[in-house]
Short mmCIF file of C-alpha atoms in Angstrom, two decimals:
data_model
loop_
_atom_site.label_atom_id
_atom_site.label_comp_id
_atom_site.label_asym_id
_atom_site.label_seq_id
_atom_site.Cartn_x
_atom_site.Cartn_y
_atom_site.Cartn_z
CA MET A 1 0.00 0.00 0.00
CA THR A 2 1.49 3.25 -1.12
CA HIS A 3 -1.27 5.83 -0.99
CA THR A 4 -4.42 4.90 0.95
CA PRO A 5 -7.58 6.73 -0.18
CA ALA A 6 -9.44 8.70 2.45
CA THR A 7 -12.48 6.84 3.68
CA SER A 8 -15.99 7.89 4.61
CA ARG A 9 -15.22 7.20 8.28
CA GLU A 10 -13.09 10.35 8.45
CA ALA A 11 -14.52 13.79 9.12
CA GLY A 12 -13.39 16.79 7.09
CA PRO A 13 -12.45 17.24 3.43
CA ALA A 14 -11.65 14.13 1.43
CA THR A 15 -8.85 15.76 -0.57
CA PHE A 16 -6.53 18.73 -0.59
CA SER A 17 -4.60 20.38 -3.40
CA SER A 18 -0.89 20.88 -3.81
CA LEU A 19 -0.01 24.15 -5.52
CA ASP A 20 2.73 25.63 -7.67
CA PRO A 21 4.25 28.12 -5.19
CA ALA A 22 5.13 30.58 -7.96
CA THR A 23 1.70 30.77 -9.59
CA GLY A 24 -0.78 29.25 -7.14
CA LYS A 25 -1.86 26.81 -9.86
CA VAL A 26 -3.19 23.45 -8.65
CA LEU A 27 -0.72 20.70 -9.35
CA ALA A 28 -2.72 17.73 -8.04
CA ASP A 29 -5.27 16.62 -5.46
CA HIS A 30 -4.32 14.24 -2.68
CA PRO A 31 -6.35 12.38 -0.05
CA VAL A 32 -6.60 13.67 3.50
CA HIS A 33 -5.77 10.71 5.71
CA GLY A 34 -7.42 10.69 9.11
CA PRO A 35 -6.78 8.63 12.25
CA ALA A 36 -8.42 5.44 10.98
CA ASP A 37 -6.55 5.60 7.66
CA VAL A 38 -3.26 6.20 9.44
CA ALA A 39 -3.87 3.36 11.89
CA ASP A 40 -4.61 1.03 8.97
CA ALA A 41 -1.40 2.12 7.26
CA VAL A 42 0.66 1.48 10.39
CA GLY A 43 -0.88 -1.97 10.77
CA ARG A 44 -0.09 -2.95 7.19
CA THR A 45 3.43 -1.59 7.45
CA ARG A 46 3.99 -3.48 10.69
CA ARG A 47 3.10 -6.77 9.00
CA ALA A 48 5.53 -6.04 6.17
CA ALA A 49 8.18 -4.93 8.69
CA GLU A 50 8.05 -8.27 10.48
CA ARG A 51 9.05 -10.04 7.27
CA TRP A 52 11.63 -7.34 6.48
CA ALA A 53 13.30 -7.64 9.90
CA ALA A 54 13.51 -11.42 9.45
CA LEU A 55 15.67 -11.03 6.34
CA PRO A 56 19.41 -11.42 6.73
CA ALA A 57 21.31 -8.15 6.43
CA ALA A 58 22.47 -9.09 2.94
CA GLY A 59 18.85 -9.48 1.83
CA ARG A 60 17.92 -6.00 2.98
CA ARG A 61 21.08 -4.59 1.45
CA SER A 62 20.36 -6.00 -2.02
CA ARG A 63 16.80 -4.68 -1.96
CA LEU A 64 17.77 -1.21 -0.77
CA LEU A 65 20.41 -1.02 -3.48
CA ALA A 66 17.72 -2.00 -5.98
CA TRP A 67 15.65 0.94 -4.68
CA LYS A 68 18.67 3.20 -5.04
CA ARG A 69 19.07 2.14 -8.67
CA GLU A 70 15.36 2.70 -9.26
CA LEU A 71 15.60 6.22 -7.85
CA ALA A 72 18.62 6.92 -10.04
CA GLY A 73 16.63 5.73 -13.05
CA ARG A 74 13.69 7.93 -12.08
CA LEU A 75 15.82 10.95 -11.23
CA ASP A 76 14.34 13.08 -14.03
CA SER A 77 10.73 12.47 -13.07
CA VAL A 78 11.24 12.76 -9.31
CA ALA A 79 13.31 15.93 -9.73
CA SER A 80 10.52 17.39 -11.86
CA THR A 81 8.03 16.66 -9.08
CA VAL A 82 10.30 18.25 -6.48
CA ALA A 83 10.82 21.34 -8.63
CA ALA A 84 7.10 21.70 -9.31
CA GLU A 85 6.05 21.42 -5.67
CA THR A 86 8.82 23.53 -4.11
CA GLY A 87 9.51 26.00 -6.92
CA LYS A 88 13.26 25.37 -6.70
CA PRO A 89 15.31 25.23 -9.93
CA ARG A 90 15.46 21.87 -11.61
CA THR A 91 19.24 21.66 -11.11
CA ASP A 92 18.78 22.14 -7.35
CA ALA A 93 16.21 19.35 -7.29
CA GLU A 94 18.60 17.06 -9.14
CA LEU A 95 21.40 17.80 -6.67
CA GLU A 96 19.05 16.98 -3.81
CA LEU A 97 18.28 13.60 -5.40
CA LEU A 98 21.94 12.84 -6.01
CA LEU A 99 22.85 13.56 -2.39
CA THR A 100 19.95 11.38 -1.26
CA ILE A 101 21.03 8.47 -3.44
CA GLY A 102 24.53 8.68 -1.95
CA HIS A 103 23.15 8.47 1.58
CA LEU A 104 20.89 5.54 0.71
CA ASP A 105 23.84 3.70 -0.80
CA TRP A 106 25.89 4.23 2.40
CA ALA A 107 23.08 3.07 4.68
CA ALA A 108 22.46 -0.06 2.61
CA ARG A 109 26.12 -1.04 2.48
CA HIS A 110 27.03 -0.36 6.13
CA ALA A 111 23.94 -1.54 8.01
CA GLY A 112 25.06 -5.17 8.27
CA ARG A 113 28.35 -4.22 9.92
CA LEU A 114 26.71 -1.82 12.34
CA LEU A 115 23.87 -4.13 13.37
CA ARG A 116 25.62 -7.46 13.76
CA ARG A 117 26.11 -8.98 17.19
CA ARG A 118 29.46 -8.18 18.80
CA ARG A 119 31.25 -9.42 21.88
CA VAL A 120 32.14 -7.09 24.72
CA GLY A 121 34.40 -7.55 27.71
CA SER A 122 32.78 -9.00 30.81
CA GLY A 123 35.01 -7.53 33.55
CA TRP A 124 36.39 -9.13 36.71
CA LEU A 125 33.09 -9.76 38.49
CA ALA A 126 31.49 -11.45 35.47
CA ALA A 127 34.49 -13.27 34.00
CA ASN A 128 32.39 -16.44 33.73
CA GLN A 129 29.86 -14.70 31.45
CA ALA A 130 30.14 -14.31 27.66
CA ALA A 131 28.67 -10.89 26.90
CA THR A 132 27.31 -9.68 23.56
CA VAL A 133 25.22 -6.79 22.28
CA VAL A 134 23.12 -6.62 19.14
CA HIS A 135 21.07 -3.79 17.64
CA ARG A 136 17.55 -4.79 16.67
CA PRO A 137 14.97 -2.81 14.66
CA LEU A 138 12.31 -0.92 16.58
CA GLY A 139 9.40 -1.92 14.32
CA VAL A 140 7.59 0.91 12.53
CA ILE A 141 8.98 4.44 12.29
CA GLY A 142 6.69 7.40 11.69
CA VAL A 143 8.47 10.07 9.62
CA ILE A 144 7.02 13.57 9.37
CA GLY A 145 8.90 15.42 6.64
CA PRO A 146 9.49 19.03 5.61
CA TRP A 147 8.85 20.86 2.36
CA ASN A 148 12.18 22.65 1.79
CA TYR A 149 14.17 19.49 0.99
CA PRO A 150 11.33 16.99 0.56
CA VAL A 151 13.60 14.11 -0.50
CA TYR A 152 16.99 14.64 1.15
CA THR A 153 15.79 15.51 4.63
CA PRO A 154 13.15 12.80 5.25
CA MET A 155 15.31 10.19 3.55
CA GLY A 156 17.86 10.79 6.30
CA SER A 157 15.32 8.98 8.45
CA ILE A 158 13.50 6.79 5.91
CA GLY A 159 16.55 5.22 4.26
CA TYR A 160 18.43 4.65 7.49
CA ALA A 161 15.35 3.30 9.30
CA LEU A 162 14.72 0.79 6.50
CA ALA A 163 18.39 -0.22 6.49
CA ALA A 164 18.10 -0.86 10.24
CA GLY A 165 15.27 -3.33 9.57
CA ASN A 166 12.20 -1.19 10.24
CA GLY A 167 9.11 -0.34 8.27
CA VAL A 168 8.25 3.33 7.67
CA VAL A 169 5.03 5.32 7.46
CA PHE A 170 5.89 8.67 5.90
CA LYS A 171 3.81 11.83 6.07
CA PRO A 172 5.32 14.34 3.67
CA SER A 173 4.60 18.03 4.03
CA GLU A 174 1.22 19.11 2.73
CA TYR A 175 3.20 21.35 0.34
CA THR A 176 5.08 18.39 -1.21
CA PRO A 177 2.82 15.32 -1.06
CA ALA A 178 3.55 14.05 -4.58
CA THR A 179 7.25 13.87 -3.78
CA GLY A 180 6.55 11.50 -0.90
CA VAL A 181 4.31 9.38 -3.10
CA ALA A 182 7.03 9.21 -5.76
CA LEU A 183 9.54 7.84 -3.23
CA ALA A 184 7.17 5.07 -2.15
CA GLU A 185 6.23 4.21 -5.73
CA ALA A 186 9.89 3.81 -6.61
CA PHE A 187 10.39 1.50 -3.61
CA ASP A 188 7.38 -0.64 -4.53
CA ALA A 189 8.64 -0.92 -8.11
CA ALA A 190 12.12 -1.96 -6.97
CA VAL A 191 11.06 -4.26 -4.14
CA PRO A 192 7.57 -5.53 -5.09
CA GLU A 193 7.65 -8.39 -2.58
CA PHE A 194 7.71 -5.78 0.21
CA THR A 195 5.05 -3.42 -1.08
CA GLY A 196 3.74 -1.46 1.88
CA LEU A 197 6.98 -1.51 3.85
CA LEU A 198 7.27 2.19 2.99
CA THR A 199 3.81 3.70 3.20
CA VAL A 200 2.80 7.30 2.55
CA VAL A 201 -0.07 9.10 4.23
CA THR A 202 -0.96 12.63 3.17
CA GLY A 203 -2.57 15.61 4.83
CA ALA A 204 -1.72 18.54 7.07
CA GLY A 205 -1.07 18.80 10.81
CA PRO A 206 -3.93 16.52 11.93
CA THR A 207 -2.54 13.68 9.80
CA GLY A 208 0.87 14.10 11.44
CA GLU A 209 -0.79 14.08 14.86
CA ALA A 210 -2.65 10.90 13.93
CA LEU A 211 0.64 9.29 12.92
CA ALA A 212 2.22 10.18 16.27
CA ARG A 213 -0.78 8.58 18.02
CA ALA A 214 -0.96 5.49 15.81
CA GLY A 215 1.33 3.23 17.82
CA VAL A 216 4.52 3.71 15.83
CA ASP A 217 7.72 2.77 17.65
CA LYS A 218 9.48 6.09 17.03
CA VAL A 219 8.69 9.42 15.39
CA ALA A 220 11.26 11.27 13.27
CA PHE A 221 10.13 14.86 12.83
CA THR A 222 11.51 17.79 10.87
CA GLY A 223 9.92 21.23 11.23
CA SER A 224 9.70 24.24 13.49
CA PRO A 225 10.46 24.15 17.23
CA GLY A 226 6.84 25.09 17.97
CA THR A 227 5.43 22.19 15.98
CA ALA A 228 8.05 19.85 17.44
CA ARG A 229 6.80 20.67 20.94
CA LYS A 230 3.26 19.77 19.89
CA VAL A 231 4.41 16.46 18.40
CA MET A 232 6.44 15.75 21.54
CA ALA A 233 3.36 16.32 23.69
CA VAL A 234 1.49 13.70 21.67
CA CYS A 235 4.41 11.27 21.82
CA ALA A 236 4.68 11.78 25.58
CA GLU A 237 1.20 10.31 26.05
CA SER A 238 2.50 6.87 25.04
CA LEU A 239 6.21 7.41 25.78
CA THR A 240 6.92 7.09 22.07
CA PRO A 241 10.54 8.14 21.46
CA MET A 242 11.13 11.00 19.06
CA LEU A 243 13.89 12.47 16.94
CA ALA A 244 13.53 16.18 16.16
CA GLU A 245 15.31 18.39 13.64
CA CYS A 246 13.94 21.88 14.13
CA GLY A 247 16.02 24.28 12.07
CA GLY A 248 18.83 26.65 12.82
CA LYS A 249 20.31 30.12 12.87
CA ASP A 250 23.66 29.04 11.52
CA ALA A 251 26.69 31.28 11.94
CA VAL A 252 29.82 31.71 9.84
CA ILE A 253 33.07 33.00 11.34
CA VAL A 254 35.55 34.73 9.03
CA THR A 255 39.03 35.44 10.40
CA ALA A 256 41.48 38.09 9.22
CA ASP A 257 43.60 35.63 7.20
CA ALA A 258 40.70 33.91 5.43
CA ASP A 259 40.43 33.69 1.65
CA LEU A 260 37.71 36.33 1.21
CA ASP A 261 36.71 35.24 -2.29
CA THR A 262 36.14 31.68 -1.10
CA ALA A 263 34.28 32.90 1.98
CA ALA A 264 32.07 35.34 0.07
CA ASP A 265 31.15 32.79 -2.58
CA ALA A 266 30.24 30.18 0.04
CA ILE A 267 28.31 32.65 2.21
CA VAL A 268 26.16 33.78 -0.71
CA TRP A 269 25.45 30.20 -1.80
CA GLY A 270 24.71 29.09 1.78
CA ALA A 271 22.45 32.07 2.44
CA MET A 272 20.62 32.42 -0.88
CA GLY A 273 20.47 28.86 -2.25
CA ASN A 274 16.97 27.37 -2.24
CA ALA A 275 15.72 30.93 -1.57
CA GLY A 276 17.37 30.72 1.84
CA GLN A 277 14.99 27.94 2.86
CA THR A 278 17.68 25.69 4.33
CA CYS A 279 17.70 24.58 7.96
CA ALA A 280 21.50 24.65 8.05
CA GLY A 281 21.81 27.62 5.71
CA VAL A 282 23.88 30.72 6.45
CA GLU A 283 21.98 33.41 8.36
CA ARG A 284 24.63 35.12 10.53
CA VAL A 285 28.19 36.03 9.58
CA TYR A 286 30.75 37.31 12.08
CA ALA A 287 33.79 38.83 10.34
CA VAL A 288 36.73 40.30 12.22
CA ARG A 289 36.74 44.08 11.90
CA GLU A 290 39.83 44.49 9.70
CA ILE A 291 38.32 42.51 6.80
CA HIS A 292 34.61 43.15 7.46
CA ASP A 293 34.06 45.90 4.92
CA GLU A 294 35.92 44.06 2.17
CA LEU A 295 34.01 40.85 2.86
CA CYS A 296 30.72 42.77 2.74
CA ARG A 297 31.69 44.28 -0.60
CA ARG A 298 32.39 40.86 -2.08
CA VAL A 299 29.22 39.33 -0.63
CA VAL A 300 27.11 42.20 -2.01
CA GLU A 301 28.78 41.92 -5.42
CA ARG A 302 27.98 38.22 -5.70
CA ALA A 303 24.50 38.38 -4.18
CA GLY A 304 23.61 41.31 -6.42
CA GLU A 305 24.04 39.09 -9.46
CA LEU A 306 21.35 36.65 -8.31
CA ARG A 307 17.80 36.73 -9.64
CA PRO A 308 14.84 34.81 -8.22
CA GLY A 309 12.30 33.46 -10.68
CA THR A 310 10.95 30.43 -12.48
CA GLY A 311 12.94 30.44 -15.70
CA THR A 312 15.94 28.29 -16.49
CA ASP A 313 18.22 31.25 -15.75
CA ALA A 314 16.75 31.87 -12.28
CA SER A 315 19.21 31.66 -9.39
CA TYR A 316 16.53 30.34 -7.06
CA GLY A 317 12.78 30.03 -6.91
CA PRO A 318 9.88 31.43 -4.89
CA MET A 319 9.19 31.08 -1.20
CA THR A 320 7.49 27.69 -1.00
CA MET A 321 5.38 28.50 2.07
CA PRO A 322 3.50 31.78 1.57
CA SER A 323 3.51 32.78 5.24
CA GLN A 324 7.33 32.73 5.34
CA THR A 325 7.47 35.81 3.13
CA GLN A 326 5.87 37.79 5.94
CA VAL A 327 8.52 36.53 8.38
CA VAL A 328 11.31 37.66 6.04
CA ALA A 329 9.72 41.11 5.61
CA ARG A 330 9.34 41.53 9.37
CA HIS A 331 12.91 40.55 10.13
CA VAL A 332 14.31 43.00 7.56
CA ALA A 333 12.02 45.84 8.67
CA GLU A 334 12.77 45.38 12.39
CA ALA A 335 16.51 45.17 11.76
CA VAL A 336 16.49 48.43 9.78
CA ALA A 337 14.33 50.10 12.42
CA ALA A 338 16.91 49.06 15.03
CA GLY A 339 19.74 50.74 13.12
CA ALA A 340 20.95 48.08 10.68
CA VAL A 341 22.38 49.08 7.32
CA THR A 342 21.02 47.50 4.14
CA ALA A 343 24.13 46.76 2.11
CA LEU A 344 21.93 45.16 -0.54
CA GLY A 345 18.19 45.19 -0.97
CA GLY A 346 15.73 46.02 1.78
CA GLY A 347 12.01 46.08 2.36
CA ASP A 348 11.26 46.39 -1.35
CA SER A 349 13.14 43.14 -1.99
CA VAL A 350 10.16 41.20 -0.64
CA ALA A 351 7.58 40.76 -3.39
CA ASP A 352 5.50 37.67 -2.65
CA PRO A 353 6.22 34.94 -3.68
CA PHE A 354 9.76 36.02 -4.62
CA VAL A 355 12.35 37.62 -2.35
CA ALA A 356 15.42 39.25 -3.87
CA PRO A 357 18.73 38.91 -1.98
CA VAL A 358 19.13 41.05 1.13
CA VAL A 359 22.45 41.73 2.86
CA LEU A 360 22.35 43.50 6.22
CA THR A 361 25.13 44.72 8.46
CA GLY A 362 25.30 46.30 11.88
CA VAL A 363 22.26 44.34 13.06
CA PRO A 364 21.76 44.37 16.86
CA GLU A 365 22.21 40.95 18.42
CA ASP A 366 18.72 41.07 19.99
CA SER A 367 17.00 41.75 16.67
CA PRO A 368 14.73 38.96 15.32
CA ALA A 369 17.02 38.83 12.28
CA MET A 370 19.70 37.53 14.66
CA THR A 371 17.63 35.46 17.10
CA GLU A 372 14.86 33.88 15.00
CA GLU A 373 15.10 31.64 11.95
CA THR A 374 14.53 33.92 8.94
CA PHE A 375 14.42 31.10 6.37
CA GLY A 376 14.73 33.40 3.39
CA PRO A 377 17.48 34.87 1.13
CA VAL A 378 18.72 37.25 3.84
CA VAL A 379 22.17 37.29 5.43
CA VAL A 380 23.58 39.45 8.21
CA VAL A 381 27.30 40.28 8.11
CA ASN A 382 28.35 41.84 11.42
CA ALA A 383 31.80 42.98 12.51
CA VAL A 384 33.53 41.56 15.59
CA ALA A 385 36.71 42.43 17.41
CA ASP A 386 38.27 39.00 17.15
CA ALA A 387 37.63 35.28 16.73
CA GLN A 388 36.81 34.88 20.41
CA GLN A 389 33.95 37.36 20.18
CA ALA A 390 32.75 35.61 17.03
CA VAL A 391 32.66 32.26 18.84
CA ASP A 392 30.83 33.79 21.82
CA LEU A 393 28.16 35.40 19.61
CA ALA A 394 27.76 32.32 17.45
CA ASN A 395 27.18 30.21 20.56
CA ALA A 396 24.74 32.69 22.11
CA SER A 397 21.89 31.54 19.85
CA ARG A 398 19.22 29.22 21.20
CA TYR A 399 19.74 27.24 17.96
CA ALA A 400 22.75 24.94 17.54
CA LEU A 401 22.55 23.08 14.24
CA GLY A 402 25.35 23.92 11.79
CA ALA A 403 28.15 26.45 11.42
CA ALA A 404 31.18 27.27 9.31
CA VAL A 405 34.64 28.78 9.82
CA PHE A 406 36.76 30.47 7.17
CA CYS A 407 40.37 30.72 8.21
CA GLY A 408 43.79 30.82 6.55
CA SER A 409 45.02 27.96 8.71
CA ARG A 410 43.05 24.73 8.56
CA ARG A 411 44.42 23.76 11.97
CA THR A 412 43.23 27.03 13.52
CA GLY A 413 39.91 26.62 11.73
CA ALA A 414 39.48 23.16 13.23
CA ARG A 415 40.27 24.53 16.70
CA LEU A 416 37.62 27.24 16.28
CA ALA A 417 35.15 24.62 15.04
CA ALA A 418 35.72 22.57 18.20
CA ARG A 419 34.67 25.56 20.32
CA LEU A 420 31.35 26.01 18.53
CA ARG A 421 28.19 24.53 20.03
CA ALA A 422 26.85 23.51 16.62
CA GLY A 423 26.18 19.87 15.85
CA ALA A 424 28.04 20.07 12.51
CA VAL A 425 30.75 22.48 11.36
CA SER A 426 32.49 23.01 8.02
CA VAL A 427 35.90 24.66 7.73
CA ASN A 428 36.48 26.74 4.58
CA SER A 429 33.17 25.62 3.09
CA VAL A 430 29.51 25.65 4.03
CA LEU A 431 27.35 22.57 4.41
CA GLY A 432 30.29 20.32 3.59
CA PHE A 433 29.04 17.80 6.13
CA ALA A 434 25.73 17.35 4.28
CA ALA A 435 27.42 15.45 1.46
CA VAL A 436 29.26 12.98 3.72
CA PRO A 437 26.94 10.05 4.52
CA ALA A 438 29.15 8.74 7.32
CA LEU A 439 28.75 11.95 9.36
CA PRO A 440 25.86 12.27 11.82
CA PHE A 441 23.70 15.38 11.49
CA GLY A 442 21.58 17.10 14.12
CA GLY A 443 21.63 19.83 16.74
CA SER A 444 20.62 20.86 20.21
CA GLY A 445 18.57 23.57 21.86
CA ASP A 446 15.83 24.84 19.56
CA SER A 447 17.48 22.92 16.73
CA GLY A 448 16.13 19.71 18.26
CA PHE A 449 17.77 16.48 19.37
CA GLY A 450 18.92 13.15 18.03
CA ARG A 451 20.94 12.46 14.89
CA VAL A 452 20.35 11.25 11.34
CA HIS A 453 22.95 9.96 8.87
CA GLY A 454 26.04 7.93 9.60
CA ALA A 455 26.35 5.16 12.15
CA ALA A 456 24.67 7.23 14.87
CA GLY A 457 21.74 7.97 12.60
CA LEU A 458 21.24 4.34 11.63
CA LEU A 459 21.53 3.06 15.19
CA ALA A 460 19.00 5.70 16.28
CA PHE A 461 16.36 3.47 14.70
CA THR A 462 17.37 0.40 16.69
CA ALA A 463 17.19 -0.87 20.26
CA PRO A 464 20.35 -2.50 21.66
CA GLN A 465 19.83 -5.88 23.29
CA SER A 466 22.42 -7.11 25.79
CA VAL A 467 22.89 -10.86 26.29
CA THR A 468 25.06 -12.79 28.72
CA VAL A 469 25.67 -16.54 28.54
CA ARG A 470 27.17 -18.28 31.56
CA ARG A 471 30.23 -20.20 30.41
CA PHE A 472 31.19 -21.89 33.69
CA ALA A 473 30.41 -21.79 37.39
CA PRO A 474 32.33 -18.97 39.10
CA PRO A 475 34.85 -19.83 41.84
CA VAL A 476 32.83 -17.63 44.16
CA ASP A 477 29.20 -17.01 43.21
CA LEU A 478 28.40 -13.51 44.43
CA THR A 479 24.78 -13.79 43.27
CA SER A 480 23.82 -16.82 45.36
CA PHE A 481 22.47 -16.95 48.91
CA ALA A 482 24.30 -20.30 49.25
CA THR A 483 27.75 -18.69 49.12
CA PRO A 484 29.12 -18.07 52.64
CA ALA A 485 29.53 -14.41 53.57
CA ALA A 486 33.20 -14.89 54.39
CA ARG A 487 33.95 -16.19 50.88
CA LYS A 488 32.06 -13.25 49.37
CA ALA A 489 34.08 -10.85 51.52
CA ARG A 490 37.39 -12.39 50.44
CA ALA A 491 36.39 -12.23 46.78
CA ALA A 492 35.27 -8.62 47.14
CA ALA A 493 38.59 -7.70 48.79
CA LEU A 494 40.50 -9.39 45.97
CA VAL A 495 38.61 -7.49 43.25
CA ARG A 496 38.95 -4.22 45.15
CA GLY A 497 42.71 -4.76 45.42
CA LEU A 498 42.97 -5.45 41.69
CA HIS A 499 41.19 -2.19 40.86
CA ARG A 500 43.31 -0.20 43.31
CA ARG A 501 46.52 -1.40 41.62
CA ARG A 502 45.40 -0.93 37.98
#
């Protein structure tokens, strides 16, 4: 089952429409799945997941690689769907698919090694026990995905959860439902004997709430901190564990000896790419005072060449979610009212649904443009006295997702990166970590908790099981009432002495 029709048991509209964000034109109608539909989907996925978990690791690997090849073969059609629903340029959609395919390949090929049973040391007190640990699938994972990267971001949970032996029920954003359906259709085509292992349910917030209540074994959510708190409240009712990726206010530090051309080019791409609608995109830049003005000049020069639109020559597309345009306008207006300088653009740059590049400088640290996620093609470039002040200001945010450092010395850059609170840091690039499947990704604070990608991300969808097997009777059984107290005391003294000498 890939796309369950809404049934007459559910209250409310039977369908909803996905729209072209640039024109408002209806792209397609999709069913609104209510609680009963979602519960049915979870039940069917659970039955498929039981068979999936019973496969040897090599069996899951071969099938996931078949899905990877199917996605590669469908790249043109899926990228077209992504571009239509999000408004992003076709080349950006293709890059998103290529990154996704790389992550799926890594998860498929490394899951067996990460999940297999391994022996661990037993220690002095349990020397007679053989101890092992194995990671087992949780069962069914509920994934609630975002609209800004509707393939790459949810697949950080979907692909890794499937590789770990689980089934998945996926609720894509109501702005990108067809993209979610396309992923499941490709899986069913590649792995027909496990149709329904990846199930898609569509709808808005109530459908996501129904998924969190439907008895899944874990929820992986991507969205705003406010919505994450609502999902957590639902999960708390049944103690359902949750992974949350809730966005960021990512900072870039530029030192005096940095390559300014490299830094400016990366800052503009990280801030303006995908119309700035990137959770780990560049929103704050802290440049040491002696190179601040020159960096601003180069950032403005590059950003001024960008043009939003829908044509093949457009640098980026429209704002996908209409209400975000108002957030961008408010952040720019409040920053200017507080004394910021508009180095490029300003209030007139916001023309729904397109926002032209905006570069601000001298923005007060308590301005919403510095404290809240703007999620648009706006970047603040502020001057700081030194790298220490840059680190302090970067860490002052309640978000802690990604960051970047531009520095003439890679060693110094790595040292600065180690002092940042962010969950992922790139040195002399932005978002470099996003293309490395082996690296975990996630944040803390208002950026959420838990990790996707890499070994940590795959194991996040498992439960470790510890097993001991008694190999022989111990010389002194410390867990038996039949052992005399004096013998226990002598054994305890012996072990204590061993630890005191080691």
